[in-house]
PDB file of C-alpha atoms in Angstrom:
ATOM      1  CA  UNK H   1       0.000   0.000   0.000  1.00 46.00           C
ATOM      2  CA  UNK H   2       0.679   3.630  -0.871  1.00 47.00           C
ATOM      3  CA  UNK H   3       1.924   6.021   2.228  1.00 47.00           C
ATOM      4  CA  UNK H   4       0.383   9.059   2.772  1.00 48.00           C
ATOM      5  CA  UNK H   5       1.248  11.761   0.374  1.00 54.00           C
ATOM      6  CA  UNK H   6      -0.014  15.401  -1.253  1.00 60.00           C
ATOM      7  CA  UNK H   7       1.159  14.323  -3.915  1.00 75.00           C
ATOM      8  CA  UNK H   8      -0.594  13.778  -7.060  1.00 80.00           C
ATOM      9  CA  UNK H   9       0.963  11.908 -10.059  1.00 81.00           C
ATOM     10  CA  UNK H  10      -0.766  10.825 -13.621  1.00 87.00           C
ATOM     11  CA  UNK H  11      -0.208   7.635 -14.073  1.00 86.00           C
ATOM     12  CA  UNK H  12      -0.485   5.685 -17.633  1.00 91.00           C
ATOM     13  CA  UNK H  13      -1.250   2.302 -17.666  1.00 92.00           C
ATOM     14  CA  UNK H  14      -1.480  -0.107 -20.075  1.00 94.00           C
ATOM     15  CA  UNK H  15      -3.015  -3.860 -20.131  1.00 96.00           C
ATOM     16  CA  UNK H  16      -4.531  -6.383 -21.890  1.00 96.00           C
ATOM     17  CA  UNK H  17      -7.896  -7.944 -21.771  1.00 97.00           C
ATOM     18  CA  UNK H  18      -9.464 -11.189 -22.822  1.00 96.00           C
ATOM     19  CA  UNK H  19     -12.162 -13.964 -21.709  1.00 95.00           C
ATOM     20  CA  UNK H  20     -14.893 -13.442 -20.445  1.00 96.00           C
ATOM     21  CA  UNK H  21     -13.824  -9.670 -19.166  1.00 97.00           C
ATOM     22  CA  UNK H  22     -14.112  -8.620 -22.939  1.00 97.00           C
ATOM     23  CA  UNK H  23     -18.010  -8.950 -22.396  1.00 97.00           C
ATOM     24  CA  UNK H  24     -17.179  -5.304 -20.027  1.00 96.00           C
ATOM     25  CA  UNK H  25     -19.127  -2.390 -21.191  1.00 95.00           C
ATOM     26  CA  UNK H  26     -16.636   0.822 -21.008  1.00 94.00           C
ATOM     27  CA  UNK H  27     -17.747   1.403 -17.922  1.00 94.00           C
ATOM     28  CA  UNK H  28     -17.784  -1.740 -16.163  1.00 96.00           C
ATOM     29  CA  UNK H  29     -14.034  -1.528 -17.163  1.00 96.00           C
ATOM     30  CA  UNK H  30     -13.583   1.836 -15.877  1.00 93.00           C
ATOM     31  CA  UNK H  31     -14.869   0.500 -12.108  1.00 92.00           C
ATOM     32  CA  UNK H  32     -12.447  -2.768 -12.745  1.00 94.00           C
ATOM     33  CA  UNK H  33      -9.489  -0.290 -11.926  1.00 92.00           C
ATOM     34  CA  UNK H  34     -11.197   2.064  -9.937  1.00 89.00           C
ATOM     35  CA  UNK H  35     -12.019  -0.905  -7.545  1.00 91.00           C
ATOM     36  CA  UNK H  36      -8.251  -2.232  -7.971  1.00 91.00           C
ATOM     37  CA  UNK H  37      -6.507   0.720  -7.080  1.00 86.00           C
ATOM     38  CA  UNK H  38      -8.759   1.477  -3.661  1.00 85.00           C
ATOM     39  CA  UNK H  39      -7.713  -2.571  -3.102  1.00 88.00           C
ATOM     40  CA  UNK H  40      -4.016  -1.337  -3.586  1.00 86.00           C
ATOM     41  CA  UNK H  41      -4.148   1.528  -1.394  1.00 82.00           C
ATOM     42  CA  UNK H  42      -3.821   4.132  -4.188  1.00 80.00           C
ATOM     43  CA  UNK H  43      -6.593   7.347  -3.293  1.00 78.00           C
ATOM     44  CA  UNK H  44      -7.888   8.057  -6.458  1.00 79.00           C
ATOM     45  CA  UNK H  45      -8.295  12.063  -7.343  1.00 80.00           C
ATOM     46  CA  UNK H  46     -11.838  13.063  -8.181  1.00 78.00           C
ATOM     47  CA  UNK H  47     -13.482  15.998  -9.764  1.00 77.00           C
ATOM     48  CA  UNK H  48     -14.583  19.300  -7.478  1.00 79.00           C
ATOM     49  CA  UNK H  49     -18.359  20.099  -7.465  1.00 74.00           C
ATOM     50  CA  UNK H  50     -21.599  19.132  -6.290  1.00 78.00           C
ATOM     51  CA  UNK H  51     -21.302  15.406  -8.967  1.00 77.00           C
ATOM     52  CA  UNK H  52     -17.501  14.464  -8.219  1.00 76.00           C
ATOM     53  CA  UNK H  53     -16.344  11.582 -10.695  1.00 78.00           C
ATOM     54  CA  UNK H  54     -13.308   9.579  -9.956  1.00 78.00           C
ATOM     55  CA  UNK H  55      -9.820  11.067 -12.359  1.00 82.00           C
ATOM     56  CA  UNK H  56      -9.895   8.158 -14.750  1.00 88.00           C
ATOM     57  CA  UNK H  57     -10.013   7.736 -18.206  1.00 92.00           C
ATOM     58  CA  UNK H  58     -10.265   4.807 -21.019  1.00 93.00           C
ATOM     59  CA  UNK H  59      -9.310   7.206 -24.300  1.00 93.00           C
ATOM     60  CA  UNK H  60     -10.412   4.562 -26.843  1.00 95.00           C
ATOM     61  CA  UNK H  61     -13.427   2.583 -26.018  1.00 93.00           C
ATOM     62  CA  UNK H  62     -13.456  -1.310 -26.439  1.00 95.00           C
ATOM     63  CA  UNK H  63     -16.616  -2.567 -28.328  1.00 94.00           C
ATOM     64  CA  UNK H  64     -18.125  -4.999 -26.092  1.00 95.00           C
ATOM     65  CA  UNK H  65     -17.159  -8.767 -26.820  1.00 96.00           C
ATOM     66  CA  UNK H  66     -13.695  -7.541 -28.238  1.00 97.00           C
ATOM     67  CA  UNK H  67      -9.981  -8.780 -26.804  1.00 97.00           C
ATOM     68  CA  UNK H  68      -7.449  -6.151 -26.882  1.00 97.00           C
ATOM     69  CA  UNK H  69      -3.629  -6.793 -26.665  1.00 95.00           C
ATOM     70  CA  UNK H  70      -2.928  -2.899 -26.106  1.00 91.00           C
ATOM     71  CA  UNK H  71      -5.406  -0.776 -24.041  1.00 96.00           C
ATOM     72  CA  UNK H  72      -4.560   2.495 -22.161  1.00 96.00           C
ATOM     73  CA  UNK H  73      -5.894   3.669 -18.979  1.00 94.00           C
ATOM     74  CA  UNK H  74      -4.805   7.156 -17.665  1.00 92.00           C
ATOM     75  CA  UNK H  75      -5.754   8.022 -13.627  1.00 88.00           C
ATOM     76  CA  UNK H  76      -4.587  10.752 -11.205  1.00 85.00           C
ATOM     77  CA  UNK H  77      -3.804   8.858  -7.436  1.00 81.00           C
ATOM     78  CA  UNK H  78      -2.088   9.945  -4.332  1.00 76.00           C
ATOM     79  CA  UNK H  79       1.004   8.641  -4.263  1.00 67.00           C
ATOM     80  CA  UNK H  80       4.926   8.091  -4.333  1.00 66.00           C
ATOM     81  CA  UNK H  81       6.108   7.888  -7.627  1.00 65.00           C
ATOM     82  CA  UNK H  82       7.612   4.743  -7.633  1.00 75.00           C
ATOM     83  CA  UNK H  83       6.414   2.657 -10.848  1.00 78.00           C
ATOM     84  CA  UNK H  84       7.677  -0.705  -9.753  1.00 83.00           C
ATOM     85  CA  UNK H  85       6.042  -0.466  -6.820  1.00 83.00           C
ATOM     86  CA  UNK H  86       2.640   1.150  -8.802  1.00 82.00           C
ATOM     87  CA  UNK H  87       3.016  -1.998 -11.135  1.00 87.00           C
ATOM     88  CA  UNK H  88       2.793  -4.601  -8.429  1.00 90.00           C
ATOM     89  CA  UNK H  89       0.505  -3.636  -6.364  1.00 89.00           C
ATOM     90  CA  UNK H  90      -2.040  -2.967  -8.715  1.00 89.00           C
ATOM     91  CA  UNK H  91      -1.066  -6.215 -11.173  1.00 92.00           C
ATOM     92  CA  UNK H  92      -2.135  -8.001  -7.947  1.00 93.00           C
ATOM     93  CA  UNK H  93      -5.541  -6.425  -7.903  1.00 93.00           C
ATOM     94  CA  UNK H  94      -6.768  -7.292 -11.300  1.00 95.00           C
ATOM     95  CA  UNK H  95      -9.132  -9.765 -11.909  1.00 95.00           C
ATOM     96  CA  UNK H  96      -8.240 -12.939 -14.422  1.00 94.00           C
ATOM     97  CA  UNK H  97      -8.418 -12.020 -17.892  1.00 95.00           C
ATOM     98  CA  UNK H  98      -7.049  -8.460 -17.483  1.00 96.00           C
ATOM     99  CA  UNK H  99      -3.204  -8.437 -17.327  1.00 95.00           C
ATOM    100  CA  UNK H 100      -1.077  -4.921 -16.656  1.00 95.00           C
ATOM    101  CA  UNK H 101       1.860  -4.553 -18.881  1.00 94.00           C
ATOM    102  CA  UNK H 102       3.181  -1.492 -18.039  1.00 92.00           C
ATOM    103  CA  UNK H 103       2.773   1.694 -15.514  1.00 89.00           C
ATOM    104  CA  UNK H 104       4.592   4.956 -16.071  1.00 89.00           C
ATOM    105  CA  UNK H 105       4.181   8.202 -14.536  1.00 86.00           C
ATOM    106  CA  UNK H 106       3.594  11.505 -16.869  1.00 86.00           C
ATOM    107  CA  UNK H 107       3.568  15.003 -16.715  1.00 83.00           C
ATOM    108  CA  UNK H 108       0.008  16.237 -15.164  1.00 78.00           C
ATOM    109  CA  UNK H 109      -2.489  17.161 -17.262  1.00 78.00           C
ATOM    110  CA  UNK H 110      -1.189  14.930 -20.449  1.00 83.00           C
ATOM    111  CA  UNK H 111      -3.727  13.474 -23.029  1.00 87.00           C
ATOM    112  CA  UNK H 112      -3.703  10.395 -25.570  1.00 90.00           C
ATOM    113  CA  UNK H 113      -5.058  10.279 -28.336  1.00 93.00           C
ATOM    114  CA  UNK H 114      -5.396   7.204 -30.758  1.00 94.00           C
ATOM    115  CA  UNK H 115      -4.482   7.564 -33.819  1.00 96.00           C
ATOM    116  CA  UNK H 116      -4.721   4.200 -35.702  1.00 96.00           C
ATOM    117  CA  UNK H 117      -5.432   0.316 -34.425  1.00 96.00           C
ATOM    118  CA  UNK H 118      -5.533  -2.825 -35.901  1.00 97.00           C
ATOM    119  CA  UNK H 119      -8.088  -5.393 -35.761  1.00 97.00           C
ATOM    120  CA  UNK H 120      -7.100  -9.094 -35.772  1.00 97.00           C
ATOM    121  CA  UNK H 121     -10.813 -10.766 -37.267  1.00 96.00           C
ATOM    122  CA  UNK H 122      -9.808 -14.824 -36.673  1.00 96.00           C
ATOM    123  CA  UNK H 123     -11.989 -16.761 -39.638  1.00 94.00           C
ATOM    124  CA  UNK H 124     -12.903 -19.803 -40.037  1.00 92.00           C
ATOM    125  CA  UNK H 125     -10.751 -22.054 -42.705  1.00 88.00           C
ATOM    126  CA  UNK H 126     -13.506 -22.313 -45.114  1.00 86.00           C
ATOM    127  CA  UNK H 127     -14.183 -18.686 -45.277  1.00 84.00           C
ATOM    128  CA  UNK H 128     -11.108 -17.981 -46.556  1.00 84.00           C
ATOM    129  CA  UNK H 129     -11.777 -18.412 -49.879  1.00 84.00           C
ATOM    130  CA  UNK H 130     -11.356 -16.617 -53.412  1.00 84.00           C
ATOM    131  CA  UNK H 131     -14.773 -14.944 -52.441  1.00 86.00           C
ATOM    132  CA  UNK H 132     -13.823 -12.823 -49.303  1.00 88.00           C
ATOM    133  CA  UNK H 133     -10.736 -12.265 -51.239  1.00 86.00           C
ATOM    134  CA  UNK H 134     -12.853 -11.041 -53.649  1.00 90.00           C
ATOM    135  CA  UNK H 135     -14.826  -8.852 -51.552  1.00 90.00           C
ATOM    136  CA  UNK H 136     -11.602  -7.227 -49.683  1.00 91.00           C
ATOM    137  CA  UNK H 137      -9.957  -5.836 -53.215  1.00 91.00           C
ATOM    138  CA  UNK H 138     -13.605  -4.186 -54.001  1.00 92.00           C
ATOM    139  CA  UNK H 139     -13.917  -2.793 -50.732  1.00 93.00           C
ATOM    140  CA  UNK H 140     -10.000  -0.913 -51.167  1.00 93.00           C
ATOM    141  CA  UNK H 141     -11.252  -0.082 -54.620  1.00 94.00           C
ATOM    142  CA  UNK H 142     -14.110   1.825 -53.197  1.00 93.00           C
ATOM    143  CA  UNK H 143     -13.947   5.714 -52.979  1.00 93.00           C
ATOM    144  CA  UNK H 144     -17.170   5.835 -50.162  1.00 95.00           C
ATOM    145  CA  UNK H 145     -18.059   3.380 -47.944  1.00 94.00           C
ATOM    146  CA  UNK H 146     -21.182   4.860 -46.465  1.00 93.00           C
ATOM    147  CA  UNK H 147     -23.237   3.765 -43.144  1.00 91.00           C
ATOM    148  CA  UNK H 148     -26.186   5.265 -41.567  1.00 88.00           C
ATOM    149  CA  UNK H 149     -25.491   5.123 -37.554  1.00 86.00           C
ATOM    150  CA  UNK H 150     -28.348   4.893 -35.164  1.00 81.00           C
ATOM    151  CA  UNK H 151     -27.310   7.278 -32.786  1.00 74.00           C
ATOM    152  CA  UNK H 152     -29.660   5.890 -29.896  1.00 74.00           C
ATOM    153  CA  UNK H 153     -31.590   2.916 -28.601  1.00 73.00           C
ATOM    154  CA  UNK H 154     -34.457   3.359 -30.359  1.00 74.00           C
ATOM    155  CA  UNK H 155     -32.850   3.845 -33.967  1.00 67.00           C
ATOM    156  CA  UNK H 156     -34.814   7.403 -34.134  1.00 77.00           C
ATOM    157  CA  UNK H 157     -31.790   9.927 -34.821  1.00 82.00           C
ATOM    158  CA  UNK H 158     -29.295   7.985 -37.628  1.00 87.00           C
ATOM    159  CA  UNK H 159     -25.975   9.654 -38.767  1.00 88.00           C
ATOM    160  CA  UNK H 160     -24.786   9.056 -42.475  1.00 92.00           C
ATOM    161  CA  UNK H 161     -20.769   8.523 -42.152  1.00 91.00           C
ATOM    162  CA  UNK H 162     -18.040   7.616 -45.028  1.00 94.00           C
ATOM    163  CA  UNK H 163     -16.356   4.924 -43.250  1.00 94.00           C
ATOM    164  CA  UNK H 164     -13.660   4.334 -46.019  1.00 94.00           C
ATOM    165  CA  UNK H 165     -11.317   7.207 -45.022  1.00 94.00           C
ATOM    166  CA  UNK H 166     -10.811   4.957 -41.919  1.00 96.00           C
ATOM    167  CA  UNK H 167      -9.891   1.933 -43.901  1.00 95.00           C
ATOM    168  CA  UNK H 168      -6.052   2.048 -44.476  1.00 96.00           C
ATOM    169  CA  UNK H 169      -5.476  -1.736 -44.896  1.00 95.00           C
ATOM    170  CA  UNK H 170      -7.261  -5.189 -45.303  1.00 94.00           C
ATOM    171  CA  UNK H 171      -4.810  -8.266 -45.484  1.00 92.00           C
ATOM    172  CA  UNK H 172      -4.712 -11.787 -44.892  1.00 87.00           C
ATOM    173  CA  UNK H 173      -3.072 -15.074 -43.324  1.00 84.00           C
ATOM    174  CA  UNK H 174      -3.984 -18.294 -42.905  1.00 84.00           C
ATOM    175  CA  UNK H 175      -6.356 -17.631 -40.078  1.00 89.00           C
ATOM    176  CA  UNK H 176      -6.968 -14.200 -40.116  1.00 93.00           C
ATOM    177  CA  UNK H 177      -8.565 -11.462 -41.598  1.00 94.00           C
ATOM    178  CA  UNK H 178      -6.244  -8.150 -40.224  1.00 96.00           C
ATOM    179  CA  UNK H 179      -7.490  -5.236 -40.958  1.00 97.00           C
ATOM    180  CA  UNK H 180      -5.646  -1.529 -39.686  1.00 97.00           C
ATOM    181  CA  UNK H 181      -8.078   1.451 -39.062  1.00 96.00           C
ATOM    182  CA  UNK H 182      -6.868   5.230 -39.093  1.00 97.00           C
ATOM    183  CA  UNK H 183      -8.810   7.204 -35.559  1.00 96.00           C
ATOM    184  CA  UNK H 184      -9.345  10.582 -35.679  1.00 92.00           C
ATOM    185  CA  UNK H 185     -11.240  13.299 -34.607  1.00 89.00           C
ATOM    186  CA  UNK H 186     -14.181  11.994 -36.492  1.00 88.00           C
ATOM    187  CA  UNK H 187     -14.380   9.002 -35.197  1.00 91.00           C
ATOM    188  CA  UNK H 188     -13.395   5.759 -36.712  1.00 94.00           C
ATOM    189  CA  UNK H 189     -14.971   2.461 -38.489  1.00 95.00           C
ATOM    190  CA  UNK H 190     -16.737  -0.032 -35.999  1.00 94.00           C
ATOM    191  CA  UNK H 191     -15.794  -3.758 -35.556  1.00 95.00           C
ATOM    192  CA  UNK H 192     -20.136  -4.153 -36.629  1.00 94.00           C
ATOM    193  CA  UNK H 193     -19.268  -2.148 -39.803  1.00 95.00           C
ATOM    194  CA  UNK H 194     -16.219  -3.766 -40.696  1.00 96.00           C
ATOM    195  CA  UNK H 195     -17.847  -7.206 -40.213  1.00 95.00           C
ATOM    196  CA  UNK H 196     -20.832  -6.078 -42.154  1.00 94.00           C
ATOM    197  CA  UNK H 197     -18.145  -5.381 -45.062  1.00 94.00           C
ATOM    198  CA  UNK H 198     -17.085  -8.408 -45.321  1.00 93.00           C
ATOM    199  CA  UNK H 199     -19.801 -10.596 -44.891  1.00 92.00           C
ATOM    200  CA  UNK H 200     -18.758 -11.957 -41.588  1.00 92.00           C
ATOM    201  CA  UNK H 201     -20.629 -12.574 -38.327  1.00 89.00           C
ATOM    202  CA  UNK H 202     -20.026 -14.505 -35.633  1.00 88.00           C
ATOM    203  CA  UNK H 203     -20.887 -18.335 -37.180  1.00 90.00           C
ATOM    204  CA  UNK H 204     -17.836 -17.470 -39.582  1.00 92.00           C
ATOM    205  CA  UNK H 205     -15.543 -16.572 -36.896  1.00 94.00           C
ATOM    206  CA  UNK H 206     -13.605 -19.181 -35.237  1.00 94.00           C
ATOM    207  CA  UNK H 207     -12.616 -16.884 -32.264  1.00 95.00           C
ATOM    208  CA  UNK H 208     -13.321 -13.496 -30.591  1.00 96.00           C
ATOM    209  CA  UNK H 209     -11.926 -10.255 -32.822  1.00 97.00           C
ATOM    210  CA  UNK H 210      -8.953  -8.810 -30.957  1.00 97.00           C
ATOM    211  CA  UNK H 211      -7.958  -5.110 -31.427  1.00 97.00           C
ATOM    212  CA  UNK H 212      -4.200  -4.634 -31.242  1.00 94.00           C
ATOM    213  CA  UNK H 213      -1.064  -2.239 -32.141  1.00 92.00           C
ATOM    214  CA  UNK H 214      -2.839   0.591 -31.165  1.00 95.00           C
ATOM    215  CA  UNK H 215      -0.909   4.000 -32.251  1.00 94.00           C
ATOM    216  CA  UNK H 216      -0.639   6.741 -29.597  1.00 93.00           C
ATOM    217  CA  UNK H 217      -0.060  10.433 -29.492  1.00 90.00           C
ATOM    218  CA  UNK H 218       0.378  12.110 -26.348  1.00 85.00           C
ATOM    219  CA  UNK H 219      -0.356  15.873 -25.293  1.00 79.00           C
TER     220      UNK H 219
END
């Protein structure tokens, strides 16, 4: 456990997750650290104001049911800046299925921002066939690629988006569809939409998709 300290430091962390903890809605993961780092002694900073929120972020939310290899968690604690130390104690606090890689401490106030990720989509052996191979060159061909987005529950309020900006490569192996996405300000393609594009769903998948190689810029 932390000692008592004024002190506040920004830590970033970054972990994997996989199992059955990729069924976590973004905030269910959110409350996976926050309940971790109380467990490891670390008193998380929160918001002033009459609605305080705890000083933790998730800048790229995981679509529910996806693994990801490379997710970033940013959080302002109390504490001694001593990363080793940071790493352990709150390794030990995760649940099965969510593994810490790293901890680091930046400068207070920093942002990330993702910038591209890629998207391993594992397919079944008879799927990949001349057909979706087919289907991948006329999809890269393609100047638009255009969606309509429900934008609620309900499917009442709809956004048109040109997905194929975000679509900077589609290639294969022998198990594996992988396909690398550009983020931006406006937003990115879905793991839905990219599935849609290529006639997939999840009878033709052999495996859960798995997000990974995600591309960073800090502020």
């Amino acid at each position: 456990m932390i000692g008592p300290t004024n002190e506040t430091i920004q830590l970033v962390v970054r972990f994997r997750i996989g199992g059955s903890l990729r069924f976590l809605s973004h905030a269910e993961t959110l409350r996976v650290f926050q309940r971790a780092c109380v467990r490891a002694g670390f008193p998380i900073r929160y918001t002033e104001g009459f609605n305080p929120h705890a000083r933790l972020s998730l800048p790229l939310p995981r679509p529910v049911g996806v693994e990801s290899e490379d997710e970033l968690l940013s959080v302002r604690v109390l504490g001694e800046p001593d990363t080793s130390r940071i790493k352990a104690e709150l390794a030990a606090q995760l649940p099965e299925g969510c593994d810490l890689l790293s901890a680091s401490i930046t400068k207070p106030g920093a942002s990330y921002q993702p910038r591209s990720a890629t998207y391993v989509l594992p397919v079944r052996p008879e799927r990949l066939d001349e057909t979706l191979g087919a289907t991948v060159g006329q999809l890269m061909a393609r100047e638009s690629l255009v969606f309509q987005r429900k934008m609620d529950d309900n499917g009442l309020r709809v956004k048109t988006v040109d997905v194929r900006g975000f679509l900077r490569s589609i290639e294969f192996d022998d198990r594996s569809i992988i396909v690398e996405c550009a983020i931006g300000p406006a937003g990115s393609i879905r793991v839905d939409e990219i599935l849609e594009l290529l006639g997939l769903n999840e009878s033709k998948l052999s495996g859960p998709v798995r997000r990974m190689k995600v591309q960073w810029q800090s502020h």
